PDB file of C-alpha atoms in Angstrom:
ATOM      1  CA  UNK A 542      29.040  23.523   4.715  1.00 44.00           C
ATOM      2  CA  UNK A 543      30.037  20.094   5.470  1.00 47.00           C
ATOM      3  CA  UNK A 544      28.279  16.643   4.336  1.00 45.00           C
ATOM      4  CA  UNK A 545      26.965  16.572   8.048  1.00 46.00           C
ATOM      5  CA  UNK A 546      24.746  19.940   8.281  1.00 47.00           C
ATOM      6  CA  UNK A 547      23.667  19.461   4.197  1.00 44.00           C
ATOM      7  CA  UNK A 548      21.741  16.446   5.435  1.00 47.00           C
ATOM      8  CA  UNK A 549      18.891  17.047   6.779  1.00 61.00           C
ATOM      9  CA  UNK A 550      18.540  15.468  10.195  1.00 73.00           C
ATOM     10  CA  UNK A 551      15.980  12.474  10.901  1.00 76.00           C
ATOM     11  CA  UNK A 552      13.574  13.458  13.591  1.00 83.00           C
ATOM     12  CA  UNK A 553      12.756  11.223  16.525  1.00 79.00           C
ATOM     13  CA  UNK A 554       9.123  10.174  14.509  1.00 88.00           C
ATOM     14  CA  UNK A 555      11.114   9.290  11.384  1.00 91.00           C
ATOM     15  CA  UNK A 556      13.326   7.412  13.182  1.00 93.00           C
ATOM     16  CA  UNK A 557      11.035   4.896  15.017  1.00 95.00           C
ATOM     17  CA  UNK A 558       8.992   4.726  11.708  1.00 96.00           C
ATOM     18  CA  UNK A 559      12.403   3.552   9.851  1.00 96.00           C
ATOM     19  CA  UNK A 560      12.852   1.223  12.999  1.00 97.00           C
ATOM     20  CA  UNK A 561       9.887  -0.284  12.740  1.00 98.00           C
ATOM     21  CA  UNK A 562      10.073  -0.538   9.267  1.00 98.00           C
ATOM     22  CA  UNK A 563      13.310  -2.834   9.791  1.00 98.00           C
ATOM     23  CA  UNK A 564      11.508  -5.156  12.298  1.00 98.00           C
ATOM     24  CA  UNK A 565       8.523  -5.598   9.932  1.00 98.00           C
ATOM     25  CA  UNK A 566      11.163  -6.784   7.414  1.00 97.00           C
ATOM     26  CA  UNK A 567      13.050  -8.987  10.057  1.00 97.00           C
ATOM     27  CA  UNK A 568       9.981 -10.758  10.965  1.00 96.00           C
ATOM     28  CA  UNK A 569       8.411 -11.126   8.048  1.00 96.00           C
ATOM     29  CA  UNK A 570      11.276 -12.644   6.727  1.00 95.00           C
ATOM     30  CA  UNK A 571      12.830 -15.000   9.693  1.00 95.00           C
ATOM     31  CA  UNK A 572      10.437 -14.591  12.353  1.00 94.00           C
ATOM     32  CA  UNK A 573      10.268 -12.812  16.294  1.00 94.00           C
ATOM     33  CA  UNK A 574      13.264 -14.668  17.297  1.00 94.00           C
ATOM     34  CA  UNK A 575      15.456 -13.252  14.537  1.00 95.00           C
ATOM     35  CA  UNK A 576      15.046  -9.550  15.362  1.00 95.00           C
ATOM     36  CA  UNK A 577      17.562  -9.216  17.830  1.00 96.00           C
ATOM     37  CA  UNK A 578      18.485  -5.963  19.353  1.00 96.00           C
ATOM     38  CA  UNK A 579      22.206  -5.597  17.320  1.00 96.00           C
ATOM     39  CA  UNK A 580      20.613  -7.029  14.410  1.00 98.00           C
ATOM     40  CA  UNK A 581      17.645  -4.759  14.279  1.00 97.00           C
ATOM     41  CA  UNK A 582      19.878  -2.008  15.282  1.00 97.00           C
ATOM     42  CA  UNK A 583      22.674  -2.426  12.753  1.00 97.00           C
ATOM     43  CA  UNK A 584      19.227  -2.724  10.168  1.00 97.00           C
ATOM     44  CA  UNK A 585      18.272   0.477  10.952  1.00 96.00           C
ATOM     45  CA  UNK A 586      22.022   2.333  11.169  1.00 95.00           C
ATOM     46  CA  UNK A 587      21.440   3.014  15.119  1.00 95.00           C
ATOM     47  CA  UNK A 588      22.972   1.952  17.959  1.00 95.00           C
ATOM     48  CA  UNK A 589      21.249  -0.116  20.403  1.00 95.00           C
ATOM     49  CA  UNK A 590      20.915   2.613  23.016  1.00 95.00           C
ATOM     50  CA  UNK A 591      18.696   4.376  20.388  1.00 94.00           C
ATOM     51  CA  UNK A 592      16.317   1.237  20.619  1.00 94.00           C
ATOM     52  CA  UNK A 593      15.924   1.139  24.155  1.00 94.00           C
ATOM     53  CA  UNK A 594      15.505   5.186  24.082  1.00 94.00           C
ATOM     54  CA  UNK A 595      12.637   5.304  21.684  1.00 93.00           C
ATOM     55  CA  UNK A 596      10.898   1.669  22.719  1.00 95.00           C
ATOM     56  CA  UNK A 597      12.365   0.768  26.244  1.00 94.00           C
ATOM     57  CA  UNK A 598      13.296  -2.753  25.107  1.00 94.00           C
ATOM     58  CA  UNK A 599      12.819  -5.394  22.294  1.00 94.00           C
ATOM     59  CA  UNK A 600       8.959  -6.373  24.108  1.00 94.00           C
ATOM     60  CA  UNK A 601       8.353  -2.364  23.407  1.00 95.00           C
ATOM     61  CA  UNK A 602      10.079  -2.823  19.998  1.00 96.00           C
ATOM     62  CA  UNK A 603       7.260  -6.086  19.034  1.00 96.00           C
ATOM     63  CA  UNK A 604       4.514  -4.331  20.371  1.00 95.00           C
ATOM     64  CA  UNK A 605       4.862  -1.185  18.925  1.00 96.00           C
ATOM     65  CA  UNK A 606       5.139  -2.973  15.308  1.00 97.00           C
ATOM     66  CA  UNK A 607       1.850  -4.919  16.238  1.00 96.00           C
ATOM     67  CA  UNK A 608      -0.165  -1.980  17.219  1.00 96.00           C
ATOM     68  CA  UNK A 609       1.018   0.053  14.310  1.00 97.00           C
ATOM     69  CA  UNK A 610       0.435  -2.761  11.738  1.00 96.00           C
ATOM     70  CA  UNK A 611      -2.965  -3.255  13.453  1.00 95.00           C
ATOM     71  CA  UNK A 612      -3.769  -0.078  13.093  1.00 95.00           C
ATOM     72  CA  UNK A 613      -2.846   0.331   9.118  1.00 94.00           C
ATOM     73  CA  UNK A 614      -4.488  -3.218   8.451  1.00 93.00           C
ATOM     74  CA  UNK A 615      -8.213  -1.722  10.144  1.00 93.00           C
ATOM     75  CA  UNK A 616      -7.810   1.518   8.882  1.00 93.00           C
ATOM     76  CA  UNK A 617      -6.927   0.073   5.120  1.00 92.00           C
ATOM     77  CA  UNK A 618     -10.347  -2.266   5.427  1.00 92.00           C
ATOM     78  CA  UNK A 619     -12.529   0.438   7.159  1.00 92.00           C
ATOM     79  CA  UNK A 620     -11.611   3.084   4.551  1.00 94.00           C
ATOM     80  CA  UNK A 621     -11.890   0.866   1.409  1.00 94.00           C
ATOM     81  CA  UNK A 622     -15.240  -0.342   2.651  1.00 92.00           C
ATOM     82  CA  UNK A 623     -16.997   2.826   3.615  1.00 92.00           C
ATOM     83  CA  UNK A 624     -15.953   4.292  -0.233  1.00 92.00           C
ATOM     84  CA  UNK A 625     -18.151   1.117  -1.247  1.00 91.00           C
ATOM     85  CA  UNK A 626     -20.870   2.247  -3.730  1.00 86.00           C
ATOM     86  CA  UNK A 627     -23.287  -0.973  -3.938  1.00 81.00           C
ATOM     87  CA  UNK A 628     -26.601  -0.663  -5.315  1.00 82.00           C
ATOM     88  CA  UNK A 629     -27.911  -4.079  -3.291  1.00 86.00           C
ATOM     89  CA  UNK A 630     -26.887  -5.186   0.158  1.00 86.00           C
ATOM     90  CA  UNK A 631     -25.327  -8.658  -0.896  1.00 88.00           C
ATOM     91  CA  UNK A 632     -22.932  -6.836  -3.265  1.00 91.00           C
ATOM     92  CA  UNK A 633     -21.117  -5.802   0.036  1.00 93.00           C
ATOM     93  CA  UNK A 634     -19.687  -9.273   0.094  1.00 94.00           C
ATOM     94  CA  UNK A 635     -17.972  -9.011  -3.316  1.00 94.00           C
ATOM     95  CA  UNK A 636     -16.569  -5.162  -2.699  1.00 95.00           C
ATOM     96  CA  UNK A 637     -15.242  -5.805   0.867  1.00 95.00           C
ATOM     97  CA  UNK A 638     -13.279  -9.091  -0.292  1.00 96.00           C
ATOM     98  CA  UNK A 639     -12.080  -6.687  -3.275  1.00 96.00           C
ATOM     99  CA  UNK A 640     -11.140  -3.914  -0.681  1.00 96.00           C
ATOM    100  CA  UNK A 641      -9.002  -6.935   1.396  1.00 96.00           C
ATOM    101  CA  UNK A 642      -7.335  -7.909  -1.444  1.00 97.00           C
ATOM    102  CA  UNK A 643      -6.253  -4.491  -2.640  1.00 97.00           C
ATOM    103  CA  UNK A 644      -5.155  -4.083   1.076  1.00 96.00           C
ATOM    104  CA  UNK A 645      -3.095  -6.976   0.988  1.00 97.00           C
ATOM    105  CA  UNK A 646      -1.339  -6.222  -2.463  1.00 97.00           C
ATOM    106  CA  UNK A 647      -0.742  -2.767  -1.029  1.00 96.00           C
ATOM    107  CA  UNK A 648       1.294  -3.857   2.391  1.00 96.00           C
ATOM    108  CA  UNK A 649       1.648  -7.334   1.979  1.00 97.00           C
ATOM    109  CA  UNK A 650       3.801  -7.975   4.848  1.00 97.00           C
ATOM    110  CA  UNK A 651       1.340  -6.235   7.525  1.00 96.00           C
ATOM    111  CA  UNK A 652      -1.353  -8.597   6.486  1.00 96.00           C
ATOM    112  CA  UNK A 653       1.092 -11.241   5.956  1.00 96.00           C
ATOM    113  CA  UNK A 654       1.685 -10.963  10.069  1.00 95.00           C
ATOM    114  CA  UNK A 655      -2.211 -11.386  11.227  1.00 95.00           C
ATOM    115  CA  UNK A 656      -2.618 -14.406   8.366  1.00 96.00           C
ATOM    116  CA  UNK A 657       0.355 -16.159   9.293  1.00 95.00           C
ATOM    117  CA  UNK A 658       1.297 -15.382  12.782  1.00 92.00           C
ATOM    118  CA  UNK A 659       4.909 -15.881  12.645  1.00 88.00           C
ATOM    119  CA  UNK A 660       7.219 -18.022  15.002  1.00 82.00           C
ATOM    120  CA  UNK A 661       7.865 -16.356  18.422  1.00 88.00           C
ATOM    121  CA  UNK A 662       5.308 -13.444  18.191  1.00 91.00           C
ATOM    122  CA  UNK A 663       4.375 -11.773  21.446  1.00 92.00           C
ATOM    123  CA  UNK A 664       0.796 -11.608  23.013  1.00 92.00           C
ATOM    124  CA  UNK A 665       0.008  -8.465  21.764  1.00 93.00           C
ATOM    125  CA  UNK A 666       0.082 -10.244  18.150  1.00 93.00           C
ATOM    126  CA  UNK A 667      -2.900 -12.859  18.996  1.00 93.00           C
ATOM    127  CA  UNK A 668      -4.711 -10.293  20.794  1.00 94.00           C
ATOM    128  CA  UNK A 669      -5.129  -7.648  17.995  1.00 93.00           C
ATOM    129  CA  UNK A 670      -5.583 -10.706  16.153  1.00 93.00           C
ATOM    130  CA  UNK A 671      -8.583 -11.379  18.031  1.00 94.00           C
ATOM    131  CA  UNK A 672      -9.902  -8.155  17.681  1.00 93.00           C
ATOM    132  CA  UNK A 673      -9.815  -7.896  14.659  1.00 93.00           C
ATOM    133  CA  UNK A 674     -11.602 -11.123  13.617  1.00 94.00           C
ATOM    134  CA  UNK A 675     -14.292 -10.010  15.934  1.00 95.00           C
ATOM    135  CA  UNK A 676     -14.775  -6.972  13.780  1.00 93.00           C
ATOM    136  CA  UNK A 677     -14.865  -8.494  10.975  1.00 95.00           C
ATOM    137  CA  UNK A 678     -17.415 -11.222  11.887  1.00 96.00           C
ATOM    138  CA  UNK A 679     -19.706  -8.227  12.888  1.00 96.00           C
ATOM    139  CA  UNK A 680     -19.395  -6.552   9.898  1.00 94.00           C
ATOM    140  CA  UNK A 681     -20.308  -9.714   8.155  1.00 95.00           C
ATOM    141  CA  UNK A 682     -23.336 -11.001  10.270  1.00 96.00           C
ATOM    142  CA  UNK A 683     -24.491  -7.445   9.824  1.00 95.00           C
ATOM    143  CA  UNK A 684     -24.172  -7.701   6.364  1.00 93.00           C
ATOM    144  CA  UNK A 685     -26.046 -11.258   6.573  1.00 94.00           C
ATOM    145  CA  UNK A 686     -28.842 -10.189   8.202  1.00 94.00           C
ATOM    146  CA  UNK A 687     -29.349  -6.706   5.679  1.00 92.00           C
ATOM    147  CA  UNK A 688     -28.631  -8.622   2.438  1.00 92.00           C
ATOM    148  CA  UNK A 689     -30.447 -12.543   3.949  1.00 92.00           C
ATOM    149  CA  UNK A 690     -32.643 -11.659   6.453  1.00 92.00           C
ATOM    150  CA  UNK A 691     -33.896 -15.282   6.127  1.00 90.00           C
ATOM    151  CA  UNK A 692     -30.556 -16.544   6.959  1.00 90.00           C
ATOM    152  CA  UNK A 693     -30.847 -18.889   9.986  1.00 91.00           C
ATOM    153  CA  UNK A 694     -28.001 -18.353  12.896  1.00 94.00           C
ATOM    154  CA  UNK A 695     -26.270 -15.912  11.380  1.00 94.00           C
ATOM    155  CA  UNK A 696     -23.774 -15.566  13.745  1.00 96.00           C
ATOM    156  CA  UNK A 697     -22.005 -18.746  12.731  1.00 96.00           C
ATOM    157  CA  UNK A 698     -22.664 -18.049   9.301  1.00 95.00           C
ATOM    158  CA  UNK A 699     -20.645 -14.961   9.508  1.00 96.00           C
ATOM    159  CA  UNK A 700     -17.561 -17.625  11.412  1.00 96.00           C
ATOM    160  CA  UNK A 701     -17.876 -19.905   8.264  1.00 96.00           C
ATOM    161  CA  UNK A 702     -17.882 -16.854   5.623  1.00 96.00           C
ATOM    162  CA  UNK A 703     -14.984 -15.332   7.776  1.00 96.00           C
ATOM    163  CA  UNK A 704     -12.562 -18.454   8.137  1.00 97.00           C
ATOM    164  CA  UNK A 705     -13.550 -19.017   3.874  1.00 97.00           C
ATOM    165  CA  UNK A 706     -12.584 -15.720   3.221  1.00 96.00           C
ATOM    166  CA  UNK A 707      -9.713 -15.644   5.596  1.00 97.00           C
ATOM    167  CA  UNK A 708      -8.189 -18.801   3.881  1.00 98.00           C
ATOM    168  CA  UNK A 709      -8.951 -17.578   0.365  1.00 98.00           C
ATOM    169  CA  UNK A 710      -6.593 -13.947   1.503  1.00 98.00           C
ATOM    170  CA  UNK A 711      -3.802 -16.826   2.823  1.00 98.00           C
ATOM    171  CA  UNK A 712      -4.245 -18.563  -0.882  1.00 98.00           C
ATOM    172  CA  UNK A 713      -3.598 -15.365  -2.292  1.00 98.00           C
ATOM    173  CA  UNK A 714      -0.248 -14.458  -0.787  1.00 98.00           C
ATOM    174  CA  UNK A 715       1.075 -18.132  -0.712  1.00 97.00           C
ATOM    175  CA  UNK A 716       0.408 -18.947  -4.571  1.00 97.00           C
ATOM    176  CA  UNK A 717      -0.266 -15.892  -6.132  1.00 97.00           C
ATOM    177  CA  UNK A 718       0.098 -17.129  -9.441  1.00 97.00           C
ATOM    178  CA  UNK A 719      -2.752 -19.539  -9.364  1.00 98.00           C
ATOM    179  CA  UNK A 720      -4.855 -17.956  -6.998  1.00 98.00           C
ATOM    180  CA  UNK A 721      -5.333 -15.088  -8.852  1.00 98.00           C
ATOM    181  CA  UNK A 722      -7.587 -11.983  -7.671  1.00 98.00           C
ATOM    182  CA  UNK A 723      -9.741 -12.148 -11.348  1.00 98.00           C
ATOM    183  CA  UNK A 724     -10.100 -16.335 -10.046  1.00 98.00           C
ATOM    184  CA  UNK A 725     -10.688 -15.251  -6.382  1.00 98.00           C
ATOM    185  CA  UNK A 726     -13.566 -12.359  -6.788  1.00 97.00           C
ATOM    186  CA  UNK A 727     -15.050 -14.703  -9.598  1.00 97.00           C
ATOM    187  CA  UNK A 728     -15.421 -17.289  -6.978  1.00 96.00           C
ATOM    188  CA  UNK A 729     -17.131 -15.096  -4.457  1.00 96.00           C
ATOM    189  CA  UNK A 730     -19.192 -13.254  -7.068  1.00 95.00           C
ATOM    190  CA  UNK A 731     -20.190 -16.833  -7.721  1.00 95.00           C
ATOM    191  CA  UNK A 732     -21.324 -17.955  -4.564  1.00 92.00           C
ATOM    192  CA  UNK A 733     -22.838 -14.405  -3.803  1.00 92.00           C
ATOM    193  CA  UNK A 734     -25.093 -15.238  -6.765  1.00 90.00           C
ATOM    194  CA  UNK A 735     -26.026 -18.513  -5.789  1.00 89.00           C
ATOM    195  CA  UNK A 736     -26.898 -17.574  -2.103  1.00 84.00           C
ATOM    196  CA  UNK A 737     -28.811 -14.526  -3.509  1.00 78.00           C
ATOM    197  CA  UNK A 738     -31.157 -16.742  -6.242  1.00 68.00           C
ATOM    198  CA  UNK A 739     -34.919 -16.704  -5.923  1.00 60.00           C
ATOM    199  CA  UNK A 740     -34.781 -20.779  -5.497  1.00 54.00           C
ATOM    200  CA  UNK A 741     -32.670 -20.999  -2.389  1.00 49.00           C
ATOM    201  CA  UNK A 742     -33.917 -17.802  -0.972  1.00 51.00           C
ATOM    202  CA  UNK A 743     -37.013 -19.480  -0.750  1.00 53.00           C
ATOM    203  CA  UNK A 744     -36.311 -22.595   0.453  1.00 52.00           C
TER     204      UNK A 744
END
């Protein structure tokens, strides 16, 4: 038996996944414009011809990584929230900002790309961006209006909570030593508390 037929061959899934894998690391790294086709492909151990075979060409290649990361990124969130066990509807706030930044210390790099779109991303990157903002300022104004009923325009509430919490996630991968997660779900467990207190719920 030679070394060849011992190793068990890579199968067409694998190989994308290990492709895209590369990219991610590319990009996250240097940006779009770095991840060439010969340097992706000499990344990954394939030849260039394997590239255009499994993604057409480097547009399919970008894509491809955007939709997948999407996908891992709303699937992370929308499993870690529906496990939530809260026993009032404004502790919602405080468990889904816990679940985002377990996310984020789990794939860094995925949320990493929709935090801080890097240089030269295509379309596809500020569109799933978009969608994905949008379903988080639903789930938030629906939160709003179970936990504060009272809450006037709750729609751009749910903006302001969204872009605060957004900027509190880029905090946390850009100085991880100070902005810690015990000093970042302290802070929201804070104002939580405050919003939730008989004196300005019934102002």
């Amino acid at each position: 038996m030679t070394a060849t037929t011992g190793r068990k061959r890579m199968t067409g899934e694998d190989r994308r996944e290990q492709i895209l894998d590369v990219l991610l690391e590319i990009v996250d790294a240097d940006g779009f414009p770095a991840a060439t086709p010969r340097r992706v492909a000499e990344a990954a151990g394939v030849s260039r011809a394997v590239l255009y075979q499994q993604f057409g060409d480097m547009g399919g290649l970008c894509v491809a990584l955007v939709d997948r990361e999407f996908a891992r990124m709303r699937d992370q969130f929308a499993h870690g929230v529906a496990a939530l066990e809260v026993t009032e509807p404004s502790a919602v706030f405080l468990g889904a900002f816990r679940v985002a930044l377990d996310a984020l210390a789990a794939a860094p790099a995925t949320w990493r790309l929709f935090l801080f779109p890097p240089q030269g991303a295509p379309p596809a990157l500020h569109a799933r961006l978009e969608e994905s903002e949008a379903i988080i300022r639903a789930f938030l104004r629906h939160g709003l209006e179970l936990a504060f009923p009272d809450t006037p325009d709750p729609e751009y509430v749910a903006r302001l909570v969204h872009v605060s919490g957004r900027e509190l996630l880029r905090m946390r991968l850009e100085e991880p030593e100070n902005a810690t997660e015990k000093r970042l779900l302290a802070l929201i467990d804070h104002l939580v508390a405050q919003a939730s207190a008989p004196e300005v719920r019934e102002r």
